[in-house]
Every structure is written in structure tokens, then in C-alpha cells.
Coordinates of C-alpha atoms in Angstrom, one line a residue:
M1 CA 0.0 0.0 0.0
K2 CA 1.2 3.5 -0.9
C3 CA -0.5 6.8 -0.5
P4 CA -0.8 8.5 -3.9
R5 CA -0.5 12.0 -2.4
C6 CA 2.2 11.9 0.4
L7 CA 3.8 8.5 -0.7
N8 CA 3.5 7.1 2.8
Q9 CA 4.0 3.3 3.0
D10 CA 3.8 2.9 6.8
K11 CA 0.9 0.5 7.4
T12 CA 0.0 2.1 10.7
Y13 CA -1.3 5.2 9.0
F14 CA -3.7 3.4 6.7
Y15 CA -7.3 2.6 7.7
K16 CA -10.3 1.3 5.8
G17 CA -13.5 3.4 5.8
S18 CA -16.9 2.8 4.2
K19 CA -15.6 3.8 0.8
G20 CA -12.1 2.4 0.8
W21 CA -8.6 2.8 2.2
L22 CA -7.3 6.2 3.4
C23 CA -4.0 7.6 4.6
R24 CA -4.2 9.3 8.0
R25 CA -0.7 10.9 7.6
C26 CA -1.9 13.5 5.1
I27 CA -5.7 13.5 5.9
Q28 CA -5.5 17.1 7.2
F29 CA -5.2 18.3 3.6
K30 CA -8.3 16.4 2.3
R31 CA -9.7 12.9 2.5
Q32 CA -8.4 10.9 -0.5
L33 CA -8.9 7.3 -1.2
L34 CA -5.8 5.3 -2.2
E35 CA -7.7 4.2 -5.3
E36 CA -7.9 7.8 -6.4
D37 CA -4.2 8.0 -7.4
K38 CA -5.1 8.6 -11.1
T39 CA -6.5 12.0 -10.3
V40 CA -4.9 14.8 -12.2
A41 CA -5.6 18.5 -11.7
N42 CA -7.2 20.0 -14.8
I43 CA -5.0 22.9 -15.9
E44 CA -4.5 23.7 -19.6
V45 CA -2.2 26.5 -20.7
G46 CA -3.8 28.3 -23.6
Q47 CA -2.3 31.1 -25.6
D48 CA 1.4 31.8 -25.7
S49 CA 2.2 33.7 -22.4
S50 CA 5.9 33.2 -22.5
E51 CA 7.0 36.7 -23.4
Y52 CA 8.6 38.6 -20.5
T53 CA 10.2 41.9 -19.7
L54 CA 12.7 42.4 -16.9
K55 CA 13.2 45.8 -15.3
Y56 CA 17.0 45.4 -15.3
P57 CA 19.1 43.2 -17.7
L58 CA 20.7 40.2 -16.0
T59 CA 24.4 40.5 -15.2
N60 CA 26.9 38.2 -17.0
A61 CA 27.0 36.0 -13.9
Q62 CA 23.2 35.7 -13.7
L63 CA 23.0 35.0 -17.5
V64 CA 25.4 32.1 -17.1
I65 CA 23.3 30.5 -14.3
S66 CA 20.1 31.2 -16.2
H67 CA 21.4 29.5 -19.4
Q68 CA 22.9 26.5 -17.5
C69 CA 19.6 26.0 -15.6
L70 CA 17.5 25.8 -18.7
A71 CA 20.1 23.6 -20.5
S72 CA 19.9 21.1 -17.6
L73 CA 16.1 21.1 -17.6
K74 CA 16.1 20.4 -21.3
Q75 CA 18.1 17.3 -20.5
K76 CA 15.5 16.3 -18.0
R77 CA 17.8 17.0 -15.0
D78 CA 16.6 18.8 -11.9
V79 CA 18.5 21.9 -10.8
F80 CA 19.7 23.2 -7.4
I81 CA 20.5 26.9 -7.5
D82 CA 22.5 28.0 -4.5
A83 CA 22.5 31.9 -4.6
V84 CA 23.2 34.4 -1.8
C85 CA 20.4 36.6 -0.4
G86 CA 19.6 39.3 -2.9
A87 CA 21.3 37.6 -5.8
G88 CA 18.0 37.6 -7.8
K89 CA 17.0 34.0 -7.5
T90 CA 13.6 34.7 -9.2
E91 CA 15.3 36.4 -12.1
L92 CA 17.6 33.3 -12.6
V93 CA 14.6 31.1 -13.4
I94 CA 12.6 33.5 -15.6
E95 CA 14.2 32.1 -18.8
S96 CA 13.2 28.5 -17.8
I97 CA 9.7 29.6 -16.9
S98 CA 9.3 31.3 -20.3
Y99 CA 10.6 28.1 -22.1
Y100 CA 8.0 25.9 -20.4
L101 CA 5.1 28.4 -21.0
K102 CA 6.2 28.5 -24.7
Q103 CA 5.6 24.8 -24.8
R104 CA 2.2 25.2 -23.2
K105 CA 3.3 23.4 -20.1
C106 CA 2.2 23.9 -16.5
V107 CA 4.5 25.9 -14.2
A108 CA 4.4 26.6 -10.4
L109 CA 6.5 28.2 -7.8
A110 CA 6.0 26.8 -4.3
I111 CA 7.0 29.1 -1.4
A112 CA 7.1 28.7 2.3
R113 CA 5.5 32.0 3.4
R114 CA 2.1 33.5 2.4
Q115 CA 3.4 37.0 2.3
V116 CA 6.2 36.1 -0.1
V117 CA 3.6 34.4 -2.4
L118 CA 1.7 37.7 -2.6
D119 CA 4.8 39.7 -3.2
L120 CA 6.1 37.4 -5.9
K121 CA 2.7 37.3 -7.7
R122 CA 2.9 41.1 -8.1
R123 CA 6.5 40.9 -9.3
L124 CA 5.8 38.2 -11.9
E125 CA 2.7 39.9 -13.2
N126 CA 5.0 42.8 -14.1
I127 CA 7.4 40.4 -15.8
F128 CA 5.0 38.1 -17.7
L129 CA 2.5 40.7 -18.9
N130 CA 0.5 38.3 -21.1
A131 CA 0.3 35.5 -18.5
K132 CA -2.4 34.9 -16.0
V133 CA -0.4 34.8 -12.7
I134 CA -2.4 33.6 -9.7
A135 CA -1.6 33.3 -6.0
V136 CA -2.9 30.3 -4.1
C137 CA -2.6 30.6 -0.4
Q138 CA -4.6 31.5 2.7
D139 CA -7.6 33.8 1.6
Y140 CA -6.7 33.2 -2.0
T141 CA -8.1 29.8 -3.0
E142 CA -11.1 30.7 -5.2
D143 CA -9.2 30.8 -8.5
L144 CA -6.9 27.8 -8.8
V145 CA -6.2 27.8 -12.6
G146 CA -3.6 30.1 -14.3
D147 CA -0.7 30.1 -16.7
L148 CA 1.8 30.6 -13.8
I149 CA 0.8 29.5 -10.2
I150 CA 2.5 30.9 -7.1
C151 CA 1.4 29.0 -4.0
T152 CA 2.5 28.1 -0.5
T153 CA 3.9 24.6 -0.3
H154 CA 0.9 23.3 1.5
Q155 CA -1.4 24.2 -1.4
L156 CA 0.3 21.8 -3.7
Y157 CA -2.0 19.1 -2.5
R158 CA -4.6 20.7 -4.9
Y159 CA -2.5 19.8 -7.9
P160 CA -1.7 16.1 -8.2
K161 CA 0.4 15.1 -11.2
T162 CA 0.1 18.5 -12.6
F163 CA 3.3 20.5 -13.1
D164 CA 5.9 20.1 -15.9
L165 CA 8.1 22.5 -14.0
L166 CA 7.9 23.0 -10.2
I167 CA 10.2 25.6 -8.6
L168 CA 10.6 24.9 -4.8
D169 CA 11.8 28.0 -3.0
E170 CA 13.7 27.7 0.3
P171 CA 13.5 23.9 0.8
D172 CA 15.7 24.3 3.9
A173 CA 13.1 26.3 5.7
F174 CA 10.0 25.7 7.7
P175 CA 7.5 24.2 6.9
Y176 CA 9.1 22.0 4.2
K177 CA 12.3 21.1 6.1
G178 CA 12.0 17.7 7.7
N179 CA 8.3 17.4 6.8
E180 CA 7.9 14.1 5.0
V181 CA 4.3 14.7 4.2
L182 CA 5.0 17.9 2.4
A183 CA 8.0 16.3 0.6
G184 CA 5.7 13.6 -0.7
I185 CA 3.1 16.1 -1.8
V186 CA 5.7 18.1 -3.6
Q187 CA 6.9 15.0 -5.4
T188 CA 3.5 13.9 -6.5
S189 CA 2.5 17.3 -7.7
C190 CA 5.4 17.4 -10.2
K191 CA 5.3 15.2 -13.3
G192 CA 8.3 16.9 -14.9
E193 CA 11.4 18.7 -13.7
M194 CA 12.2 20.7 -10.5
I195 CA 14.3 23.7 -9.5
F196 CA 15.4 24.1 -5.9
L197 CA 16.2 27.6 -4.9
T198 CA 17.9 28.7 -1.6
A199 CA 20.4 31.0 -0.2
T200 CA 21.1 28.8 2.9
P201 CA 21.4 25.1 2.0
D202 CA 21.9 22.8 4.9
D203 CA 24.1 19.7 4.9
Y204 CA 21.1 17.4 4.7
L205 CA 19.7 19.2 1.7
T206 CA 23.0 19.4 -0.1
E207 CA 23.8 15.7 0.4
R208 CA 20.3 14.6 -0.6
L209 CA 20.4 16.6 -3.8
R210 CA 23.9 15.3 -4.6
L211 CA 22.8 11.7 -4.3
K212 CA 20.0 12.4 -6.9
N213 CA 22.6 13.7 -9.4
I214 CA 21.0 17.1 -9.7
T215 CA 22.8 20.0 -11.4
H216 CA 24.2 22.3 -8.7
L217 CA 24.6 26.0 -9.7
K218 CA 26.1 28.6 -7.3
L219 CA 26.1 32.4 -7.4
N220 CA 27.9 34.4 -4.7
R221 CA 27.4 38.0 -6.0
R222 CA 24.4 40.3 -6.0
P223 CA 23.6 42.0 -9.3
H224 CA 24.7 45.4 -8.1
N225 CA 28.1 43.7 -7.3
H226 CA 28.3 45.1 -3.7
D227 CA 29.3 42.8 -0.9
L228 CA 26.8 41.0 1.3
P229 CA 26.3 42.9 4.6
V230 CA 28.4 41.4 7.3
P231 CA 26.7 41.8 10.7
R232 CA 28.3 43.9 13.5
L233 CA 28.1 42.0 16.7
I234 CA 27.7 43.5 20.2
V235 CA 27.7 41.1 23.2
S236 CA 26.6 42.7 26.5
P237 CA 24.1 42.3 29.4
T238 CA 20.5 43.0 28.4
I239 CA 20.3 46.4 30.0
L240 CA 23.2 47.6 27.9
L241 CA 21.8 46.0 24.8
L242 CA 18.6 48.1 25.2
L243 CA 20.7 51.2 25.5
F244 CA 22.7 50.2 22.4
L245 CA 19.4 49.6 20.5
I246 CA 18.0 53.0 21.5
D247 CA 21.1 54.8 20.4
W248 CA 21.2 52.8 17.1
V249 CA 17.6 53.7 16.3
V250 CA 18.0 57.4 17.1
K251 CA 21.1 57.6 14.8
R252 CA 19.4 55.9 11.8
E253 CA 18.1 58.0 9.0
S254 CA 16.7 55.0 7.0
S255 CA 13.9 52.7 7.7
I256 CA 14.6 50.1 10.5
L257 CA 13.6 46.5 10.7
I258 CA 14.2 44.8 14.1
F259 CA 13.9 41.1 14.4
T260 CA 13.1 39.5 17.8
P261 CA 12.9 35.8 18.7
T262 CA 9.5 35.9 20.5
I263 CA 6.2 37.8 20.3
R264 CA 6.7 38.9 24.0
I265 CA 10.0 40.5 23.3
S266 CA 8.5 42.3 20.2
K267 CA 5.8 43.8 22.4
Y268 CA 8.4 44.9 25.0
L269 CA 10.6 46.6 22.4
Y270 CA 7.5 48.3 20.9
V271 CA 6.7 49.9 24.3
L272 CA 10.4 50.9 24.7
L273 CA 10.8 52.5 21.2
S274 CA 7.4 54.0 20.6
C275 CA 8.3 57.1 22.5
I276 CA 11.2 57.9 20.1
V277 CA 10.1 56.6 16.7
R278 CA 6.9 55.7 14.9
V279 CA 6.9 51.9 15.2
K280 CA 4.6 48.9 14.5
V281 CA 4.8 45.2 15.3
C282 CA 4.3 42.3 12.9
T283 CA 4.1 38.7 14.2
S284 CA 2.2 35.5 13.4
K285 CA -0.6 36.9 15.7
T286 CA -0.9 40.2 13.8
V287 CA -4.3 40.4 12.1
N288 CA -3.4 43.0 9.4
K289 CA 0.0 41.8 8.4
D290 CA -0.3 42.7 4.7
E291 CA -1.4 46.2 5.4
I292 CA 1.4 46.8 7.9
I293 CA 4.1 45.5 5.6
E294 CA 2.8 47.5 2.7
D295 CA 2.8 50.7 4.8
F296 CA 6.3 50.0 5.9
R297 CA 7.4 49.5 2.3
N298 CA 5.8 52.8 1.4
K299 CA 7.6 54.6 4.3
K300 CA 4.4 55.5 6.2
F301 CA 6.3 54.7 9.4
R302 CA 10.0 54.2 10.0
C303 CA 10.5 51.2 12.3
L304 CA 9.0 47.7 12.1
I305 CA 9.6 45.1 14.8
A306 CA 9.0 41.5 13.6
T307 CA 9.6 37.9 14.5
T308 CA 11.0 35.4 12.0
I309 CA 7.8 35.8 9.9
L310 CA 9.7 38.3 7.8
E311 CA 13.1 36.6 7.7
R312 CA 12.8 35.3 4.1
G313 CA 11.7 36.5 0.7
V314 CA 10.2 39.9 1.6
T315 CA 12.2 42.7 -0.1
I316 CA 12.0 46.3 1.3
E317 CA 14.3 48.9 -0.1
G318 CA 16.6 51.1 2.0
I319 CA 16.4 49.4 5.4
D320 CA 18.9 48.8 8.2
V321 CA 18.4 45.6 10.3
C322 CA 18.9 44.7 13.9
V323 CA 18.6 41.3 15.4
F324 CA 17.8 41.5 19.1
Y325 CA 19.0 38.5 21.1
A326 CA 20.7 37.1 18.0
N327 CA 22.0 34.3 20.2
H328 CA 18.5 33.1 21.1
G329 CA 17.8 29.4 20.5
V330 CA 14.9 30.2 18.1
F331 CA 17.5 31.4 15.5
D332 CA 19.8 29.2 13.5
V333 CA 22.6 30.0 11.0
A334 CA 20.2 30.1 8.1
S335 CA 17.7 32.4 9.7
L336 CA 20.4 34.8 10.8
I337 CA 21.8 34.9 7.3
Q338 CA 18.4 35.5 5.9
M339 CA 17.7 38.3 8.3
S340 CA 21.0 40.1 7.6
G341 CA 20.2 39.5 3.9
R342 CA 17.3 41.9 4.0
V343 CA 19.9 44.7 3.9
G344 CA 21.2 46.3 0.6
R345 CA 19.1 44.2 -1.8
S346 CA 18.3 46.9 -4.4
F347 CA 20.4 48.9 -6.9
K348 CA 19.1 52.1 -5.4
Y349 CA 20.1 51.1 -1.8
P350 CA 22.9 48.5 -2.3
T351 CA 24.4 49.0 1.2
G352 CA 23.1 49.3 4.8
D353 CA 23.8 48.4 8.4
C354 CA 23.1 45.1 10.1
L355 CA 23.5 44.9 13.9
F356 CA 23.4 41.7 16.0
L357 CA 22.8 42.3 19.7
S358 CA 23.5 39.3 21.9
N359 CA 23.5 38.8 25.7
A360 CA 26.0 35.9 25.4
K361 CA 28.5 34.5 23.0
S362 CA 27.2 32.1 20.4
S363 CA 28.8 29.8 17.9
I364 CA 25.7 30.1 15.7
V365 CA 26.2 33.9 15.4
N366 CA 29.9 33.5 14.7
E367 CA 29.1 31.0 12.0
C368 CA 26.7 33.4 10.3
I369 CA 29.3 36.1 10.3
H370 CA 31.9 33.7 8.9
V371 CA 29.5 32.5 6.1
C372 CA 28.8 36.1 5.0
K373 CA 32.5 36.9 4.9
E374 CA 33.3 33.7 3.0
A375 CA 30.6 34.6 0.4
N376 CA 32.2 38.0 -0.2
H377 CA 35.5 36.4 -0.9
G378 CA 34.1 33.6 -3.0

């Protein structure tokens, strides 16, 4: 017995209902009988929607990666693109997306965070002007058919045996990392080739992809050719860290994004900083997250305090970043690299400041700083 959706073969998860056998491991997505494994989502790509327009031409280094990626896909080989934060991972796969759309084939990008899905939909609509680009995520599930589908990883259960090209963004991040159910759903939704995109591959992911003989492409420079921001580290008792933070905020002229490990700490810093700067908080419990992020992007207020909900994918021009309690157990090397990578992502604002405030020494923090330095010399 094998689940047609999550590929589970553990007998303890199967049970027989009145209509047939079901798998309990992935039943939270939708009840599906094992006999329904021939189901295919009905998506037909109509007119040619492959034409695209980029705001900036690709650099020579980006062009090389883009061409190599498509060449491997044409050979029916999956691709793993390992590119630093801000290197333009989306732009690196535009040529491949266009090729598949030209062939009238189904393409999807699967992403960890809902907010990134919505941001990327807006970006790709401005690149593929003739394509129907849809977002499928929480609150956006009425329209499931488009030329180019941008969805959270969980929503792939709606598309069994559908995609000729599936681009999986940040496979090293929650919720995909270590989730066998999602891994199975990703695998069964793709009937063709896959592209894996990440700035922070872990050892498990790298080894797993190596064993599958996947083309590995690496890019260590951002398109504006400025170095990655290397975090400045201050290690002090908490009371001094708060004073450092206040001083840092007062001296900033740009917008400020402060990451915290917990919602409680976010609320505490909001109370502390609200008397000196216009500030808002964005966490998993925030109701109007989309509105707050858009207002921050449009400079309607200057300081945003957030948990790791904004550590990946979201691009906001001209910001400085502080990670408070960078040594906290909630953070790992990948998350710290991603948070520091929010700085200096655009041509208009290619530099900025990143400050790590820690109340104890941490090998994780040191490793993050080392990785950023190594990338700049690579």
C-alpha cells in the first residue's frame, strides 16, 4: 500500500473506511482514497504567455546561471540553485519559466510564506505581462487555474500530477524542512522537472540533492556587485543591549527592521521604542500583516519590529536591520543569514547596516558572520 499523495507506505497510517482505504498521515489536507491515485488537476495552458520583460538586464554571472539552468532542464535533469540573499533567484529562473510556458506546459512556484507568495505574484505579473499569474494561499483559493501558479507549499495538494516545472523556494526552511508529508506532496504534484532555490542550503539538503545527481549552480554575488552585509556584533548584558538599541535607532536615517525571537520581546521593544520613533509590530498573531508590511514598504512609518515571519523572501528597499538577542535558540545560522540579507538588496540602496545584539557569545552567530565573509571572498 502506498499513499498517492504523500507517498506514505507505513501501514500504521492506513485505515479502511466505508468507501475504501485512506491515509491518515496527510488526511488534514483532504480525504483521499488510495484508489484515487489517477486523479490529475485540470490545468490547460492556452495562448502563448511566455513573453517577458525584466526591469533590469541580467548580469553576466546571472546569465550564465540562467542558461545553465535551462540547459539542464532540457536534458530532464533537476536543478539546485544556491545563490546568496539578494542575488536575484527569481530572475535566474525566468528564462526557464518562459521556455515551459512557450511549450504550453504547467509551471508553479512553491514558497514557504504566504506574504512572499503575494509579493512574488505582483512581481511576476509585471514580468509576464500576457500571462495569468495567480496566487494560491490562505484567503486566495477561489481561483486555482492560471498560466503561472504561485502558491504556498501546503497548497500543492490541490495539484496532483500537474506541473511540468515546479520551482521549490527555500526547501531548507519551515514548513518544508524535515516534513515528510510535504515532501511527498511536492513530489506527487510534479510530473516533470524541479528547480530548488535557496540562499542557505543545509548539509542534509546538499547531500540529498547530490545523491540524486542534480545540477548544482552557485552564485555568490548580488547583481549590483556590492558585498553582502556582514553583521556587526555586540555582546553585553540585556540592559546595555537596550541602550545600544535605542542609540542605534536614534542615529538611523533610513527605515529600520528589528527582528526578535519571540512575540513577547517584540511587544516589549514596541513599548520601549514607541516614544522615540513611529513603530509597529508584525508577528504571526498580527491580524493586518499585509497592510502593515505595505505601509512600511511605502515609508508610512519608520520602524518595524518583527519575528522570523519576515526573515525570508520579503524585499523592502533602503532598510537597516537589527537582530535583538541574536544568540537566542529560536534562531539558527540560516535564519540569521536570511535576516541580515534583508539589507542592501536593491540597486538604489545597495548597502546598509546590520547589527546583531547578543547577551551571550554564540557559535551560531559566529558561523553566520563567517559565512557572510566567505561569500564575499568567494
